[in-house]
Coordinates of N, CA and C in Angstrom, one line a residue:
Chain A
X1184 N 0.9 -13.0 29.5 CA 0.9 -14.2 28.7 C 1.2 -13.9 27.3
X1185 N 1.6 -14.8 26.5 CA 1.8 -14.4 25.0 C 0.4 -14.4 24.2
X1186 N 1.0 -13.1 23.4 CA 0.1 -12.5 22.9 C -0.2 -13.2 21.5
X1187 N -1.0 -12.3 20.0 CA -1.0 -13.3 19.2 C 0.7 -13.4 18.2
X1188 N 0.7 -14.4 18.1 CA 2.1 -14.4 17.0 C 1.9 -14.5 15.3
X1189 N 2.5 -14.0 14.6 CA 2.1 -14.6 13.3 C 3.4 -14.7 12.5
X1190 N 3.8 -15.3 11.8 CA 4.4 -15.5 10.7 C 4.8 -15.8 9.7
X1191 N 5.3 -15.8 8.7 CA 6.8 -15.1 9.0 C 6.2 -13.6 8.9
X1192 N 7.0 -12.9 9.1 CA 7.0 -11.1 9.6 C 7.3 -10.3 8.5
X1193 N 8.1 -11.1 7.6 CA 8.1 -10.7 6.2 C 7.8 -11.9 5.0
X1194 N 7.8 -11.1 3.8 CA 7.9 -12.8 2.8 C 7.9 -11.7 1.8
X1195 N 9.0 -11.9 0.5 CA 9.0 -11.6 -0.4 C 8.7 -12.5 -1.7
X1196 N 8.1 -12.5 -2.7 CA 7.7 -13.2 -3.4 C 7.8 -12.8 -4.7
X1197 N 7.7 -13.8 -5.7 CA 7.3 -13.2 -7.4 C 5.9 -13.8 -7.6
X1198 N 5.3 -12.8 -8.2 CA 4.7 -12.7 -9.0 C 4.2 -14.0 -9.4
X1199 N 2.6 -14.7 -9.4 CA 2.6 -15.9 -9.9 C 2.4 -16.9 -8.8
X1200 N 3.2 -16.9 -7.4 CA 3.7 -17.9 -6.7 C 2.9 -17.7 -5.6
X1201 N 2.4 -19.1 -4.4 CA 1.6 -19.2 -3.8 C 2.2 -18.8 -2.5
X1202 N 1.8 -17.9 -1.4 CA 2.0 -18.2 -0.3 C 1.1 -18.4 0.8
X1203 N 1.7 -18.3 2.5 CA 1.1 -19.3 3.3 C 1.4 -18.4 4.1
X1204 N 0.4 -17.9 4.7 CA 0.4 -17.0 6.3 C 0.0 -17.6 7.2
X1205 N 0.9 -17.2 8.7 CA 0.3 -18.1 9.8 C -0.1 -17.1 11.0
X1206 N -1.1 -18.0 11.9 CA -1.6 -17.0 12.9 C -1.9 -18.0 13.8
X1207 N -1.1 -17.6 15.2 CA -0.9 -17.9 16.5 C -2.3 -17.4 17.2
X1208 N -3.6 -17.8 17.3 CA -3.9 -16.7 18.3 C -3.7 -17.2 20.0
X1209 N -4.4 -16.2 20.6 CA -4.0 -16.3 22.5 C -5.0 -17.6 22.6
X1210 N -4.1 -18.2 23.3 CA -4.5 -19.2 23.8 C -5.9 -19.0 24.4
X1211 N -7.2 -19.9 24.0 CA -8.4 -20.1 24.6 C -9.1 -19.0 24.0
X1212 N -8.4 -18.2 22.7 CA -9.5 -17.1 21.9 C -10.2 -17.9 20.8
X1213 N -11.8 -18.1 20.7 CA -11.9 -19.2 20.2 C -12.1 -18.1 18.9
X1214 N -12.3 -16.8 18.5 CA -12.7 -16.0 17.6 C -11.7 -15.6 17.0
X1215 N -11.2 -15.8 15.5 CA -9.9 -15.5 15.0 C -10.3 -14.1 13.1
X1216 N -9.7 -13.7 13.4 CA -10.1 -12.8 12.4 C -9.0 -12.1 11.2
X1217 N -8.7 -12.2 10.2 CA -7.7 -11.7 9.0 C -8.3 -10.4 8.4
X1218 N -7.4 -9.8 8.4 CA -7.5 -8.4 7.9 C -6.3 -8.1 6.8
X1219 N -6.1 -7.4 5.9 CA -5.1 -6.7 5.0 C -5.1 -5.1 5.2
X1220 N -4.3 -4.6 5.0 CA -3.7 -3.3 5.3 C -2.7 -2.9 3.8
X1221 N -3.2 -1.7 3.1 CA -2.2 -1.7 2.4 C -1.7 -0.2 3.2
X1222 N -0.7 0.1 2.2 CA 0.3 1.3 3.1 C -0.7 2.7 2.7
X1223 N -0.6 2.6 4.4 CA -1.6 4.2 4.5 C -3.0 4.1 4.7
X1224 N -3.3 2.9 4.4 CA -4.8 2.7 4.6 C -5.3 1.6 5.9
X1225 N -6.6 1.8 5.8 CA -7.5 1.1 7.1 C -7.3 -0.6 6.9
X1226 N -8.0 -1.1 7.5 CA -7.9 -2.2 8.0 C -9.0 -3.1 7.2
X1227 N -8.7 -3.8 6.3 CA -9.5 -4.4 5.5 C -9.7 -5.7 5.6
X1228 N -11.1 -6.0 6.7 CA -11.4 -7.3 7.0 C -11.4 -8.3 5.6
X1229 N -10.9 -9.9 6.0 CA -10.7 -10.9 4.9 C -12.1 -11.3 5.4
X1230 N -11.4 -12.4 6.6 CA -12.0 -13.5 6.9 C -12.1 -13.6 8.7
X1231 N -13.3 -14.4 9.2 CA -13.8 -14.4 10.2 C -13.9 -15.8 10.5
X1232 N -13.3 -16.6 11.8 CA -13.9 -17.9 12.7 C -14.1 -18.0 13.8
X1233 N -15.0 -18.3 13.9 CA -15.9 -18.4 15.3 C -16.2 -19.8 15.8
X1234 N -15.4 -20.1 16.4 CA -15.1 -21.8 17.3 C -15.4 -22.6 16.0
X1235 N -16.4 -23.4 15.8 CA -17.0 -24.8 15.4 C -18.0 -24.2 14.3
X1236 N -18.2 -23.1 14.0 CA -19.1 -22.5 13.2 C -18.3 -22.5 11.9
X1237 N -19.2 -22.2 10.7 CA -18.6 -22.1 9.4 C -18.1 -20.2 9.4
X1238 N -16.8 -20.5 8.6 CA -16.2 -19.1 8.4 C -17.2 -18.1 7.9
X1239 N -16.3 -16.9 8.0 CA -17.6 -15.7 7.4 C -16.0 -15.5 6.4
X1240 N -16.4 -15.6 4.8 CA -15.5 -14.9 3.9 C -15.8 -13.7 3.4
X1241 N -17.1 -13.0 4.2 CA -17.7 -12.6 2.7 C -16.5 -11.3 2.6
X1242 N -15.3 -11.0 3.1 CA -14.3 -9.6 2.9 C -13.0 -10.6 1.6
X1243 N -13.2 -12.0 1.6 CA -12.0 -12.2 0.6 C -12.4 -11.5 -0.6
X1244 N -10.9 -11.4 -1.3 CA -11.1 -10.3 -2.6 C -11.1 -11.0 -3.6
X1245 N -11.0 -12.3 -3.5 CA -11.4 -13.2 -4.9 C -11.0 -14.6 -4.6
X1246 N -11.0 -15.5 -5.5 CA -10.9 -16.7 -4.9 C -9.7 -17.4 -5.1
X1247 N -8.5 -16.9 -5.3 CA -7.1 -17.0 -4.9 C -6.7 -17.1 -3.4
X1248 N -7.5 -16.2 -2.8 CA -7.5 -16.0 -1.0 C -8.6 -17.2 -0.3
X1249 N -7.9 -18.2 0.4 CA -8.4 -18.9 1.0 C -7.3 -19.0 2.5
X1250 N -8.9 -19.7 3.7 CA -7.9 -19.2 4.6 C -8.3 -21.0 5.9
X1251 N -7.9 -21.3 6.6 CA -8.0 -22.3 7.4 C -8.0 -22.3 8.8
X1252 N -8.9 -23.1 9.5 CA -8.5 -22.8 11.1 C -8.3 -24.3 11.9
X1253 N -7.4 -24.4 12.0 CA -7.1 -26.4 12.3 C -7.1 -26.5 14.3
X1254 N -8.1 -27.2 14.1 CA -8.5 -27.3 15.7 C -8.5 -26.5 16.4
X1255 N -9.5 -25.2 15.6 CA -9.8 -24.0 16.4 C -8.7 -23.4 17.1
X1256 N -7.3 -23.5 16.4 CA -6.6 -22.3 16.8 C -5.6 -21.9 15.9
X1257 N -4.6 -22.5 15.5 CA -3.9 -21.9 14.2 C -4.7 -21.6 13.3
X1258 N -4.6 -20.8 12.3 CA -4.9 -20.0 11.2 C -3.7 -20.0 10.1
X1259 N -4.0 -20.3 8.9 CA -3.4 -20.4 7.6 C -4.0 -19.5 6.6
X1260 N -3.8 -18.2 6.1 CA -4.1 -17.4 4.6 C -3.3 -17.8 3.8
X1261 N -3.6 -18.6 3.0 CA -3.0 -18.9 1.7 C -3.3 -17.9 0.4
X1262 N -2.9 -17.5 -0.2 CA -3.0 -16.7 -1.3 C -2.1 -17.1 -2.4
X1263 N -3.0 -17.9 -3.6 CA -2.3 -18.8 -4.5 C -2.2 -17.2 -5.7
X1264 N -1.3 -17.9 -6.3 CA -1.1 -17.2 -8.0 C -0.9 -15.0 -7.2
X1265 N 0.0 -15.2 -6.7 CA 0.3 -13.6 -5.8 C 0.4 -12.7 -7.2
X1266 N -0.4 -11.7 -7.0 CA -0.3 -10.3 -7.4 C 0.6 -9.4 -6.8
X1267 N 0.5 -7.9 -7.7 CA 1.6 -7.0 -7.4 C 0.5 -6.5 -6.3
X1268 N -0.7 -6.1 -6.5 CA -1.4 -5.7 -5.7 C -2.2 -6.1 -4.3
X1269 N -1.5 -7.7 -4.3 CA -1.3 -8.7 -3.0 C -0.7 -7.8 -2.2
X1270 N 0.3 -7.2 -2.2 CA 1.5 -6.7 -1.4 C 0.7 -5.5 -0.1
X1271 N 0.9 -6.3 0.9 CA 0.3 -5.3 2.1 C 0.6 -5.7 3.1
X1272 N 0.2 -5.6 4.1 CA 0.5 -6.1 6.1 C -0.4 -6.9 5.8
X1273 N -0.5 -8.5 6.4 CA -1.8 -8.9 6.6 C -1.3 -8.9 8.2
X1274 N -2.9 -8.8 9.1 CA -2.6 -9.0 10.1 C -3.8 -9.6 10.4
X1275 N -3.7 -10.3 11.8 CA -4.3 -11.4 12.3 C -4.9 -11.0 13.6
X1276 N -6.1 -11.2 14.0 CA -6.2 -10.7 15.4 C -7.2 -11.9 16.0
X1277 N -7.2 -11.8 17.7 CA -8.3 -13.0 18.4 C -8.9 -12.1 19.4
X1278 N -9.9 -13.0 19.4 CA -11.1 -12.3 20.7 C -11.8 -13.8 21.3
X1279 N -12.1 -13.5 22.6 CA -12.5 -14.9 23.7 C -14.1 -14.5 23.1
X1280 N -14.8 -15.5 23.4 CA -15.9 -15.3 22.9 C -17.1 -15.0 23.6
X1281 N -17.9 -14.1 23.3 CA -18.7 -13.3 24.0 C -17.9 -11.9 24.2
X1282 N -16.4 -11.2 23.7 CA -15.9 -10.4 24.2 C -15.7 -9.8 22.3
X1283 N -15.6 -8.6 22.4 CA -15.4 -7.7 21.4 C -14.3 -7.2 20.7
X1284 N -13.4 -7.1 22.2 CA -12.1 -6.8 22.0 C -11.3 -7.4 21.2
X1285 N -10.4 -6.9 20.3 CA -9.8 -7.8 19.4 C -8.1 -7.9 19.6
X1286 N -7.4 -8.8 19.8 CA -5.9 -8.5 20.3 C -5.3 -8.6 18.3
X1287 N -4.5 -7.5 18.6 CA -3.6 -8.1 17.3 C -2.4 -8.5 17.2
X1288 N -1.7 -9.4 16.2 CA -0.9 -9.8 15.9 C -0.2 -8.7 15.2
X1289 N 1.2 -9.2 15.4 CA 2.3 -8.4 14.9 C 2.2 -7.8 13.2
X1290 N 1.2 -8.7 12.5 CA 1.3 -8.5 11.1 C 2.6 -9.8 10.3
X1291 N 2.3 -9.8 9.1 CA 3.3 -10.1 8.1 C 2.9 -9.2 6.9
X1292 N 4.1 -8.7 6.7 CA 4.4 -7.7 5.4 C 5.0 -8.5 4.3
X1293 N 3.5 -8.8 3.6 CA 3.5 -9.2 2.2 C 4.4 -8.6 1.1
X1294 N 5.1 -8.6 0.5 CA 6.2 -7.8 -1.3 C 5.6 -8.5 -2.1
X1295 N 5.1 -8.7 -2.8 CA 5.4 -9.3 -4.7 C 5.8 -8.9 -5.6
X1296 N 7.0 -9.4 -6.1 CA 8.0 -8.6 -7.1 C 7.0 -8.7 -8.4
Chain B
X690 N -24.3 -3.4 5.1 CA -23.3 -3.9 6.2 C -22.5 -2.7 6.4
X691 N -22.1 -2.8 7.8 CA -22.0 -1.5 8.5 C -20.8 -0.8 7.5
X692 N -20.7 0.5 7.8 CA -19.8 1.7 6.8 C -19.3 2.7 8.1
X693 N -18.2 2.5 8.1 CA -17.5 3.8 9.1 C -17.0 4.6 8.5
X694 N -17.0 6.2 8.8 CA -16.4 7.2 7.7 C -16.0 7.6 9.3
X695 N -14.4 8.2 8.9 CA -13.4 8.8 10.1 C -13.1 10.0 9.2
X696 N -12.4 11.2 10.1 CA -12.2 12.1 10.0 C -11.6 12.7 11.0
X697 N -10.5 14.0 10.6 CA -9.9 14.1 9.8 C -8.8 12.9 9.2
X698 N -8.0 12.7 7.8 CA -7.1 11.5 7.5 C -5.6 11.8 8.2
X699 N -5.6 13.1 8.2 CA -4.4 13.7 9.0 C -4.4 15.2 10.1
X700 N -4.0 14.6 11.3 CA -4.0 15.9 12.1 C -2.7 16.2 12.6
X701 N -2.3 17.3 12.6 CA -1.1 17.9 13.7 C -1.4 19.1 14.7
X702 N -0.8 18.6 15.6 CA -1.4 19.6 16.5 C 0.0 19.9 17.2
X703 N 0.3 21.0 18.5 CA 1.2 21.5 19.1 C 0.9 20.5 20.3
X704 N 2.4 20.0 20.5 CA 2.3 19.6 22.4 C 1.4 20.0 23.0
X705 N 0.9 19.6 24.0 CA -0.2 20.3 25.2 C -1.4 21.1 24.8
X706 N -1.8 20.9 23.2 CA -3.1 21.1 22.8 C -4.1 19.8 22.8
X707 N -5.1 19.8 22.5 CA -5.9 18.6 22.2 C -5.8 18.5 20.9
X708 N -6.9 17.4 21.2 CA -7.0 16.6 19.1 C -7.9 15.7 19.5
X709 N -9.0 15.9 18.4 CA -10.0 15.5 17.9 C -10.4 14.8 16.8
X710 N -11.0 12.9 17.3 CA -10.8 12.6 15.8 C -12.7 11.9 16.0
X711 N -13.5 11.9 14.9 CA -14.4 11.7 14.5 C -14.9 10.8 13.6
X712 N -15.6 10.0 14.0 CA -16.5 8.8 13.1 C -17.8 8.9 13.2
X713 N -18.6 8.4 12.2 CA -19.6 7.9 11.9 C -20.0 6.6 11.6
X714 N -21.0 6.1 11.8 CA -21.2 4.7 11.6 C -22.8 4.8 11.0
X715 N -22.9 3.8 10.3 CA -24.5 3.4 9.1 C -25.3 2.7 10.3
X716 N -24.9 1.2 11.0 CA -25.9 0.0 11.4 C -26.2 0.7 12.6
X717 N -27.5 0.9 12.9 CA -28.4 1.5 14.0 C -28.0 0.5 15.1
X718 N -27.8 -1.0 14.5 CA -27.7 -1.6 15.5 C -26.5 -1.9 16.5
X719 N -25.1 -1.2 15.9 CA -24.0 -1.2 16.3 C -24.0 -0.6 17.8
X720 N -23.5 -1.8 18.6 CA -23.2 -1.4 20.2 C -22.1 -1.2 20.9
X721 N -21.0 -1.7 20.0 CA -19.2 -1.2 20.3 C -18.4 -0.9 19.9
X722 N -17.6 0.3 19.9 CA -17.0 1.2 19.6 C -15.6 1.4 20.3
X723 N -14.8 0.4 19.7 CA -13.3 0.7 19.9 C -12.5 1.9 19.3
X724 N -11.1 1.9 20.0 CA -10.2 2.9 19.0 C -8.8 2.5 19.3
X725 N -8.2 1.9 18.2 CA -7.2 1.4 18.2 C -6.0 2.6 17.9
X726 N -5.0 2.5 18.6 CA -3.8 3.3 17.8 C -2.5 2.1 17.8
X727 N -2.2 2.7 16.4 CA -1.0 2.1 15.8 C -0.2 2.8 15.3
X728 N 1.0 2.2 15.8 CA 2.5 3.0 15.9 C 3.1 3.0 14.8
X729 N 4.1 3.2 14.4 CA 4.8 3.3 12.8 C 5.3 1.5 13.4
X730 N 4.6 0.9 12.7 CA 5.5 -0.4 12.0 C 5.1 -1.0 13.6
X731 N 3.9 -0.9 14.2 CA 3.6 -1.5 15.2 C 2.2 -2.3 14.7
X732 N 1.8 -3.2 16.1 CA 0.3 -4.1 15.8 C -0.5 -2.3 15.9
X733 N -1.8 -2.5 15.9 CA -2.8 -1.9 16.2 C -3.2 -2.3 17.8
X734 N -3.4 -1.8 18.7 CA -3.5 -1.7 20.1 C -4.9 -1.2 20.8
X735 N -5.7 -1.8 21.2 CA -6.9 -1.0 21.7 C -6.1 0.3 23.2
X736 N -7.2 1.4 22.5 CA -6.3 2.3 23.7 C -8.0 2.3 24.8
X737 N -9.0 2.6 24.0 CA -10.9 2.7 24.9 C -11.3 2.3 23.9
X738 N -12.4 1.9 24.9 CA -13.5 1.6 23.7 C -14.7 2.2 24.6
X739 N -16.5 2.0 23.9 CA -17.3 2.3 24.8 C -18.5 1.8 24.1
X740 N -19.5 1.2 24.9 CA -20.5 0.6 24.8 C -21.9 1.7 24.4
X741 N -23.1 1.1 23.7 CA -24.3 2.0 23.5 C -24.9 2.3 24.4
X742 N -24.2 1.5 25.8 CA -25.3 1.9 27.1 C -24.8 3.1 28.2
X743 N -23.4 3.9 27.3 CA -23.0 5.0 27.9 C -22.5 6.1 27.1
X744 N -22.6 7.4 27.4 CA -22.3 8.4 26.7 C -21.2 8.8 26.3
X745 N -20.2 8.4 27.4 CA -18.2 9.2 27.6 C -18.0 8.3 28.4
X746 N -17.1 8.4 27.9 CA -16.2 7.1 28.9 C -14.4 7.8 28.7
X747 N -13.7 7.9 30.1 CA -12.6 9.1 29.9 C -11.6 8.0 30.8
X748 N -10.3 8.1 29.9 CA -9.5 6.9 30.7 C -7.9 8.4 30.4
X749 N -7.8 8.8 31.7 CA -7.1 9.5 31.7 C -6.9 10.7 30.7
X750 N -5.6 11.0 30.2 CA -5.7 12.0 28.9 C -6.6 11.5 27.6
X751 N -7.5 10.8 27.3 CA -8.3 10.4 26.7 C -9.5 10.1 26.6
X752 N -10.5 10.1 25.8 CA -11.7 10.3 26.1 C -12.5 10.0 24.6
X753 N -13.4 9.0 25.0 CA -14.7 9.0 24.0 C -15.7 9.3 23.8
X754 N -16.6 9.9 23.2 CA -18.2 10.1 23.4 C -18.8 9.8 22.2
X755 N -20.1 9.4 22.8 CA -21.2 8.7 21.4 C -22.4 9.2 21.7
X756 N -22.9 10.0 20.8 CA -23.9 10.3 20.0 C -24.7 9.2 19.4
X757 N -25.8 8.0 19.9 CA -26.1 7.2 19.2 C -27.1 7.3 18.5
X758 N -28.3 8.8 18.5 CA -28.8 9.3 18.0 C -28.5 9.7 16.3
X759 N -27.5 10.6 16.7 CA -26.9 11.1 15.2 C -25.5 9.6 14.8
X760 N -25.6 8.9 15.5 CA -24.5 7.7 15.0 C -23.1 8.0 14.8
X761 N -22.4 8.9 15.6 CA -21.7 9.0 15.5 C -20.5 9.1 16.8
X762 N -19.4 9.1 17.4 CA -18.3 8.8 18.2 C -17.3 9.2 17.7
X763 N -16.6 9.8 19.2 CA -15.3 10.7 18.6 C -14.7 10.5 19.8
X764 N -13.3 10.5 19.8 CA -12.0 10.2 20.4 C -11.4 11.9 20.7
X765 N -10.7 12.1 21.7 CA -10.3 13.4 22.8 C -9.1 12.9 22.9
X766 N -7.8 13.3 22.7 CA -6.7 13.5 23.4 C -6.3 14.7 24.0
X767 N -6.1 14.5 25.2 CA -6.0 16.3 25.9 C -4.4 16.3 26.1
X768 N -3.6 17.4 26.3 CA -2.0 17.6 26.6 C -1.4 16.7 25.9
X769 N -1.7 16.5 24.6 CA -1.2 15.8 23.6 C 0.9 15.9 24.1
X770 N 1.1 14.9 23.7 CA 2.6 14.4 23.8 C 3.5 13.9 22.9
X771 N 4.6 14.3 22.3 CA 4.8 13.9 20.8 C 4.8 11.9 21.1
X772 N 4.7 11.1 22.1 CA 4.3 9.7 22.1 C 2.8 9.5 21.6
X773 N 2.2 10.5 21.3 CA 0.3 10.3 21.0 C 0.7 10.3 19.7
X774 N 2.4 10.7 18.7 CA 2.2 10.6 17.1 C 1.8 9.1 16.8
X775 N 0.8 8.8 15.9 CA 0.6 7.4 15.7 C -0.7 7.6 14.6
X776 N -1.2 6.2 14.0 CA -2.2 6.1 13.5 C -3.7 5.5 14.8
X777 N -4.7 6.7 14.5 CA -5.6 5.8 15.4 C -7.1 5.6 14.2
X778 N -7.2 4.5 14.7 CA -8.5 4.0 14.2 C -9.7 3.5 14.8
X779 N -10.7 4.3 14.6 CA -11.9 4.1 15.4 C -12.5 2.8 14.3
X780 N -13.9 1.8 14.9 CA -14.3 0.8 14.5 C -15.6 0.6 15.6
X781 N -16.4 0.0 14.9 CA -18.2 -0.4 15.1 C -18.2 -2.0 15.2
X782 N -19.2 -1.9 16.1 CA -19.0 -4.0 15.8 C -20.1 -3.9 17.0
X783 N -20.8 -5.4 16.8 CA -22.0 -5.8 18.1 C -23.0 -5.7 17.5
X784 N -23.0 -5.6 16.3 CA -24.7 -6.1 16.0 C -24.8 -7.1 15.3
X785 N -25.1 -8.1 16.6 CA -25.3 -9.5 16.1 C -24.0 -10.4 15.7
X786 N -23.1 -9.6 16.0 CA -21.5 -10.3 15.7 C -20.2 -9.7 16.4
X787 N -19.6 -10.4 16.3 CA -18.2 -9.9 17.2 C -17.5 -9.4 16.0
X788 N -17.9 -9.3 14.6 CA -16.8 -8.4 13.9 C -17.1 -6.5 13.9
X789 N -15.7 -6.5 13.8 CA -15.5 -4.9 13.6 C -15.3 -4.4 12.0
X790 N -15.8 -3.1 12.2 CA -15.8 -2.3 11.0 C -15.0 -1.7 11.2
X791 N -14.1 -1.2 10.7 CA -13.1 0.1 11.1 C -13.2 1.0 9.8
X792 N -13.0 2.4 10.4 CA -12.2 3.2 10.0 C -11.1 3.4 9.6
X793 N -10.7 4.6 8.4 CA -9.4 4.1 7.4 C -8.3 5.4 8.2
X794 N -8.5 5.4 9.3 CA -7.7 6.0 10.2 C -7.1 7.5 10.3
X795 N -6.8 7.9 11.0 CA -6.0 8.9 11.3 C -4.6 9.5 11.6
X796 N -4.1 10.1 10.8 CA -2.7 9.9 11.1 C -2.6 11.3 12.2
X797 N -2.4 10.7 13.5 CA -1.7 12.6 14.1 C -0.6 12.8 14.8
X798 N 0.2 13.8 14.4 CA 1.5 14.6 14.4 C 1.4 15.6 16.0
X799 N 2.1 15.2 16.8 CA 2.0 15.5 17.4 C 3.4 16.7 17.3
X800 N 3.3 18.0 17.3 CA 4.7 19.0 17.4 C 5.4 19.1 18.1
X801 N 6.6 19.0 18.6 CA 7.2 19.1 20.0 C 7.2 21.2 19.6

């Protein structure tokens, strides 16, 4: 079956300007989870949803990063007013619930000029 | 809130030796222990994982063991193959939530 999708896969940006990440997850994963990656490093949880329940933000890095889950399945990371130090993989992953496993998404590789 | 420390950041080893990678974890209450490997410019992929209610858990040339006493789990590749070059990252999660902690990974070089 298809796995999770996200996009776009790249986005280059200036400095200043807002963008919009998206996240596919698998069908019927009601647990959806955002992470950042910069180059060379681990995996740095954002944000966490869990079906009907309120998000867990406590990994955003300030409050430019906000993120959305529209009828428990798409996923939106918006990150207004982008920094040079925005610039990383964000990637996206899901898990069915009650299960741990986490599937990931391809990533989008953030630039800000 | 949970803290994973991995070790080593980078390993190279010779074809057909093993390799050894090591974590630690803080929450006593942590009960799952994945290990993802990611490829250059790939997702992150669960390769095992293993639960607090077993010691080793061996899925062919690979292998995990946890120490939940001293809090810690480590990852086994045996007859290493230059397709084992990749980043792996070990991660904690299950206490009281489905999120994971990960570790800041391992790069290993496999030699032909």
């Amino acid at each position: 079956g298809a796995g999770v999708s996200q996009s776009p896969s790249n986005k280059v940006t200036e400095k200043g300007k807002d963008v919009e990440l998206r996240c596919d997850p698998i069908s019927g994963h009601t647990a959806l989870y955002w992470y950042r990656q910069s180059l060379g490093q681990g995996l740095e949880f954002l944000i966490y949803f869990q079906g009907n329940s309120a998000p867990d933000k406590s990994g955003l890095p300030s409050d430019r990063f906000s993120a959305e889950r529209t009828g428990g399945s798409v996923s939106t990371l918006t990150i207004q007013r982008t920094q040079q130090e925005d610039s990383a993989v964000y990637l996206c992953a899901s898990s069915l619930i009650g299960d741990n496993e986490q599937f990931f998404g391809p990533g989008t590789r953030l630039t800000v000029l | 809130g949970e803290n994973v420390e991995q070790h080593p950041s980078t390993l190279s080893v010779q074809e057909g030796d093993s390799a050894v990678i090591k974590c630690t974890y803080s929450d006593s209450a942590s009960n799952y222990f994945p290990w993802y490997k990611q490829e250059l410019g790939k997702r992150p992929q669960l390769i095992i994982d293993i639960r607090s209610n077993v010691g080793e858990k061996k899925d062919q040339r690979i292998a995990v063991t946890l120490n939940k006493t001293a809090k810690h789990f480590s990852l086994h590749i045996t007859e290493t193959q230059p397709e084992d070059s990749a980043v792996y990252f070990c991660a904690a999660g299950g206490a009281g939530s489905y999120q994971l902690t990960f570790g800041k990974g391992t790069k290993l070089s496999v030699i032909p």
